[in-house]
Tab-separated table of C-alpha atoms in Angstrom:
chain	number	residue	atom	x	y	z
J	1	UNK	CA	150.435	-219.858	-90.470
J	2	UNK	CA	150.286	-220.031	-86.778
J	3	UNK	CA	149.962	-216.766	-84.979
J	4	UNK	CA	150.969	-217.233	-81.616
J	5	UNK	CA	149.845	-213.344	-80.256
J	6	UNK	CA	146.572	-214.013	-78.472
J	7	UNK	CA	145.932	-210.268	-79.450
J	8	UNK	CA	145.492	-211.461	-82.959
J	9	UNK	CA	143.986	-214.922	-83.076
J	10	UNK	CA	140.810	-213.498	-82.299
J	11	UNK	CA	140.429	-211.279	-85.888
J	12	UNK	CA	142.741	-213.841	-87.735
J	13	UNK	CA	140.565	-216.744	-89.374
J	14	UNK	CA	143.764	-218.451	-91.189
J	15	UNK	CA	144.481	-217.971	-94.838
J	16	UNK	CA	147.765	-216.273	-96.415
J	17	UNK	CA	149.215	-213.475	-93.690
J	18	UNK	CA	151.263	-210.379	-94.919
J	19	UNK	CA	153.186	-208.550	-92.433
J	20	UNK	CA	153.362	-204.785	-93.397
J	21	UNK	CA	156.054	-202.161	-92.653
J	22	UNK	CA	157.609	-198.866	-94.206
J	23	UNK	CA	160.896	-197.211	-93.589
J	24	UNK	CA	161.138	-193.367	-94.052
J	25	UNK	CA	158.814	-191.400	-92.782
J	26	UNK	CA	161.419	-189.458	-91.095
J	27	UNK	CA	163.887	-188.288	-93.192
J	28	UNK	CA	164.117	-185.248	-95.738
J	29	UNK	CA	164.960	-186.923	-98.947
J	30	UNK	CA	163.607	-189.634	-100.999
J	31	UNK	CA	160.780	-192.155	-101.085
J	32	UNK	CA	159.107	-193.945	-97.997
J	33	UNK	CA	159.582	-196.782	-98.618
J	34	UNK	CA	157.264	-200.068	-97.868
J	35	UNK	CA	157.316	-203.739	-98.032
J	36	UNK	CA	155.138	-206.407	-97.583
J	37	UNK	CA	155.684	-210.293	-96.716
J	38	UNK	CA	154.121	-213.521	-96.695
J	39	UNK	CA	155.880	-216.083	-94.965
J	40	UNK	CA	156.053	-219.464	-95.490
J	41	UNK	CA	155.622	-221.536	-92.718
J	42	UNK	CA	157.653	-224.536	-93.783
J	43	UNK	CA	160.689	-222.484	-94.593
J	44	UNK	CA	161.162	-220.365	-91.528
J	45	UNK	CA	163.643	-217.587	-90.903
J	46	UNK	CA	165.644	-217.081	-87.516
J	47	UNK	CA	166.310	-213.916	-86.607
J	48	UNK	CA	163.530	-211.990	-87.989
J	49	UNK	CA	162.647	-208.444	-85.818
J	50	UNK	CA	162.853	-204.763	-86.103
J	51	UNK	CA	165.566	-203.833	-88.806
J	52	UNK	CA	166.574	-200.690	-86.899
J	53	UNK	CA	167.716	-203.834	-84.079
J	54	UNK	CA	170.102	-205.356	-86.548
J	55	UNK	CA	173.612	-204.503	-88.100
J	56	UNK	CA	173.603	-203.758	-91.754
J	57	UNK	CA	175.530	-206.886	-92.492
J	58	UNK	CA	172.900	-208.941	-90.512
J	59	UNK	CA	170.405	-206.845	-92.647
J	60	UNK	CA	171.478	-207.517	-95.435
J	61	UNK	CA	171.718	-211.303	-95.067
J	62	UNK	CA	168.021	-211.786	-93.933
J	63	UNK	CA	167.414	-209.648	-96.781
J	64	UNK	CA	168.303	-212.540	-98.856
J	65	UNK	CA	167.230	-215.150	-96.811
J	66	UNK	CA	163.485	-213.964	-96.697
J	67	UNK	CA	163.661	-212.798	-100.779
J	68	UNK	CA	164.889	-216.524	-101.098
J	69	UNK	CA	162.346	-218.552	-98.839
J	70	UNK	CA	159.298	-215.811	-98.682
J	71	UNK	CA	155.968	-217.173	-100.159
J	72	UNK	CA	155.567	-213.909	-101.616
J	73	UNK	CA	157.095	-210.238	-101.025
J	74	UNK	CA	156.874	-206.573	-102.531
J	75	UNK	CA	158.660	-203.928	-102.247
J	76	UNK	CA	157.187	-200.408	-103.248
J	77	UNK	CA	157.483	-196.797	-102.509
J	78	UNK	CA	155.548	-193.248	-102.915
J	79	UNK	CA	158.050	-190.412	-104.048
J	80	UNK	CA	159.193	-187.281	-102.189
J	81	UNK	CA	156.632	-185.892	-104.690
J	82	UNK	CA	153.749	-187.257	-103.374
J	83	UNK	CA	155.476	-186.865	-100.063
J	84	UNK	CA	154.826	-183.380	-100.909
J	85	UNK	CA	151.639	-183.581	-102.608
J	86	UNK	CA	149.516	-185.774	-100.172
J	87	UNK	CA	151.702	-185.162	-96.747
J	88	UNK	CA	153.903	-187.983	-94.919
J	89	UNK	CA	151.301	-189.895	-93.788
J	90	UNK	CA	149.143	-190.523	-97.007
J	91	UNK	CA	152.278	-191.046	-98.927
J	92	UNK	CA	152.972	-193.846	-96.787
J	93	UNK	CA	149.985	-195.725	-96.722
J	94	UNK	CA	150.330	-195.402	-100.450
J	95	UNK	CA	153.343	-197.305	-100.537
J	96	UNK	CA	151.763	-199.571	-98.400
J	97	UNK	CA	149.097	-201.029	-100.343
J	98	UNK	CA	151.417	-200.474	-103.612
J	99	UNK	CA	153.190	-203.229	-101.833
J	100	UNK	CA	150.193	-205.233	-100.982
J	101	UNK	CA	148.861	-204.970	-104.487
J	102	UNK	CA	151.793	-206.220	-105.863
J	103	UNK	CA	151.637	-209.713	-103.864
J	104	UNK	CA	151.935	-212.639	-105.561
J	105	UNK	CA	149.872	-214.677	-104.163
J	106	UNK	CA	147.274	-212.009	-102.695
J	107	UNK	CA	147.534	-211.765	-98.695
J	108	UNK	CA	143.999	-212.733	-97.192
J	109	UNK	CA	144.675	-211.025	-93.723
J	110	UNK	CA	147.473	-207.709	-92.888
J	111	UNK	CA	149.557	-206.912	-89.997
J	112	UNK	CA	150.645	-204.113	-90.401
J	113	UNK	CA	153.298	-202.226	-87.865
J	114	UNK	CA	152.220	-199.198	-86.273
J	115	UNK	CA	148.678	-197.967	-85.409
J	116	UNK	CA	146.277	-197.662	-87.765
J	117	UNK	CA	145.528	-199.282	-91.045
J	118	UNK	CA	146.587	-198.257	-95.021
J	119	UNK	CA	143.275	-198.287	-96.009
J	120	UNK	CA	143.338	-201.618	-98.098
J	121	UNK	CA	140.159	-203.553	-98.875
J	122	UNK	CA	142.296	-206.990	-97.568
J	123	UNK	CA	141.145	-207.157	-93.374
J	124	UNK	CA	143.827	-206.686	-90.786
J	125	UNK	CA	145.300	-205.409	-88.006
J	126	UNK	CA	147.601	-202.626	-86.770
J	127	UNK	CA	150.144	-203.740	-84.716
J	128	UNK	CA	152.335	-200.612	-82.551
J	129	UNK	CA	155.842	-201.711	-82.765
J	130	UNK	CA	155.043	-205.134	-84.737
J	131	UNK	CA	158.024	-205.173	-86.252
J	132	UNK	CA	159.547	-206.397	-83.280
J	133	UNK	CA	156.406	-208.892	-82.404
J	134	UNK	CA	155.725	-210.473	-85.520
J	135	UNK	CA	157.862	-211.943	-87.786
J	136	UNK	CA	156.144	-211.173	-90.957
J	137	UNK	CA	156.072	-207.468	-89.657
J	138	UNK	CA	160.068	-207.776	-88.825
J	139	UNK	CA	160.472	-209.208	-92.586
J	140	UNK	CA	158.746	-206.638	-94.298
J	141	UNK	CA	160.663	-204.252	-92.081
J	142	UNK	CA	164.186	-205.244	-92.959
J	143	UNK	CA	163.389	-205.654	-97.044
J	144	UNK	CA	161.854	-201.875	-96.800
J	145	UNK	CA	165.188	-200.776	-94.929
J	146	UNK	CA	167.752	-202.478	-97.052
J	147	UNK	CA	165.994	-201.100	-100.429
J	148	UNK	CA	166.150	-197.697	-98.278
J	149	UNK	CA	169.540	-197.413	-97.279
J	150	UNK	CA	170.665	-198.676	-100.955
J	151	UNK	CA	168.634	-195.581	-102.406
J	152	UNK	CA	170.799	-193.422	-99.851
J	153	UNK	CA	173.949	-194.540	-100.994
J	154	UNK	CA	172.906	-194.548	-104.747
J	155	UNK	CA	171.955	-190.817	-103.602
J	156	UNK	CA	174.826	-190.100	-101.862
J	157	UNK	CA	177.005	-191.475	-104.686
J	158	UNK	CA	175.136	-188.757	-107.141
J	159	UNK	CA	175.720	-185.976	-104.576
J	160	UNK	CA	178.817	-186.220	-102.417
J	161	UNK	CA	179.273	-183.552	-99.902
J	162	UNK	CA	176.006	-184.244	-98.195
J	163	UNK	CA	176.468	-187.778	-96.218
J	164	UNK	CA	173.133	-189.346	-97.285
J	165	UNK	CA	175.141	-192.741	-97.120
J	166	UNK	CA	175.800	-192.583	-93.657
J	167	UNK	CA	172.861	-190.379	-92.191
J	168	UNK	CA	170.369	-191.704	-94.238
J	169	UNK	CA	168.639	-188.515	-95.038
J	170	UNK	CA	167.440	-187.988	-91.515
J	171	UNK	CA	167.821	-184.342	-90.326
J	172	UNK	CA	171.130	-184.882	-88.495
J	173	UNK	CA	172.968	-182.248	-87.905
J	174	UNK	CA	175.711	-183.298	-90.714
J	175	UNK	CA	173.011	-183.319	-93.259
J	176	UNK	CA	171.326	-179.572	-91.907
J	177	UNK	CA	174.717	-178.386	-92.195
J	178	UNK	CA	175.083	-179.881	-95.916
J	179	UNK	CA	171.818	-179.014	-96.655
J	180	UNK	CA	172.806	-174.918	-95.605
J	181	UNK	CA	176.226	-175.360	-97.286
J	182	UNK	CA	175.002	-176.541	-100.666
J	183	UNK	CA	171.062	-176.458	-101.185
J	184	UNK	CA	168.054	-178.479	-101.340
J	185	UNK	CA	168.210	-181.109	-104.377
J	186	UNK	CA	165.566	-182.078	-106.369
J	187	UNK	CA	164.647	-185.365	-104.261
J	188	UNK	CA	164.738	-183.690	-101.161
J	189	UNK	CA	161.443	-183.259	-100.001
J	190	UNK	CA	159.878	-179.707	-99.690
J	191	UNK	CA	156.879	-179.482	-97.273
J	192	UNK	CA	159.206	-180.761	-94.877
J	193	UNK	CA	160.228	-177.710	-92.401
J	194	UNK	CA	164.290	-177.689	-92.906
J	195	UNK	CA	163.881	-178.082	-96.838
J	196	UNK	CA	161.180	-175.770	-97.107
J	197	UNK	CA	163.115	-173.155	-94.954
J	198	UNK	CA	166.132	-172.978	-97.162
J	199	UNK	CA	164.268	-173.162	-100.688
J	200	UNK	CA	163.441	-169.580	-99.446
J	201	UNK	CA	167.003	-168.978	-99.132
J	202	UNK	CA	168.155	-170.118	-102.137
């Protein structure tokens, strides 16, 4: 695959690229959630960038698009349990190289969006706000989003009254409110400061 960010061409030797990116770090309920994508060059994909730049509908269609024409993709997730039990950022790089483990082919080089690396024994590179500078990084992006949001409505659909569907989970003031009004829930996630304030409450 041709990388065309000088930035990168000096680390990247050739060989099968996976662009890395996780959606959820922010929010009080749930899974972070992480995906991973290797592109294939023949088959490209317009449109590809940061999810949180795209409607849902467009979301949802490159969703499709890249599960369709991706050399290889995984999607995979650490729980609001081991949210809890290793903090945010641990939990996350666990989903990340969940997802990288689960390639099919193996990836031979990572981008991976943000600044620092998951801690994988594949070489890479951190990329701060990839998502929206590498296409691989924008792939992984919207798959990890989409399987997000679906979560939130699954959630949301389980426990009406507290607007995960259209908030998402993150601690807007609709879902502080809810979260007040009716209690924590078991996948809300508890060494996170609003949760953890009314569990004491409750």
């Amino acid at each position: 695959m041709q990388v065309d960010y000088p930035e990168l061409v000096i680390e990247y030797g050739g060989g099968l690229l996976a662009g890395v990116d996780e959606v959820g770090r922010g929010p009080l309920i749930g899974a972070v959630v992480a995906a991973a994508v290797i592109l294939d060059p023949a088959r490209p994909i317009d449109g590809l960038t940061d999810s949180k730049a795209l409607s849902a509908p467009r979301r949802e269609a490159l969703d499709v698009e890249i599960r369709r024409h991706a050399l290889a993709f995984a999607v995979a997730e650490a729980s609001a349990q081991e949210i809890d039990e290793l903090n945010i950022h641990h939990a996350t790089h666990l989903a990340m190289r969940r997802a990288i483990d689960a390639l099919v082919p193996n990836a031979e080089y990572l981008l991976v969006d943000g600044n620092c690396l998951p801690g994988h024994h594949v070489p890479g590179q951190a990329l701060v706000k990839g998502d929206a500078r590498h296409p691989a990084i924008g792939a992984a992006s919207i798959l990890a989003k989409v399987a997000r949001d679906a979560q939130m409505r699954e959630l949301d659909a389980r426990h009406p009254g507290y607007g995960f569907a259209r908030h998402k989970g993150y601690p807007t003031p609709e879902h502080l409110a809810a979260l007040e009004r009716l209690g924590p829930l078991p996948d809300h996630r508890r060494s996170f400061a609003p949760v953890k304030r009314q569990l004491a409450l409750w």
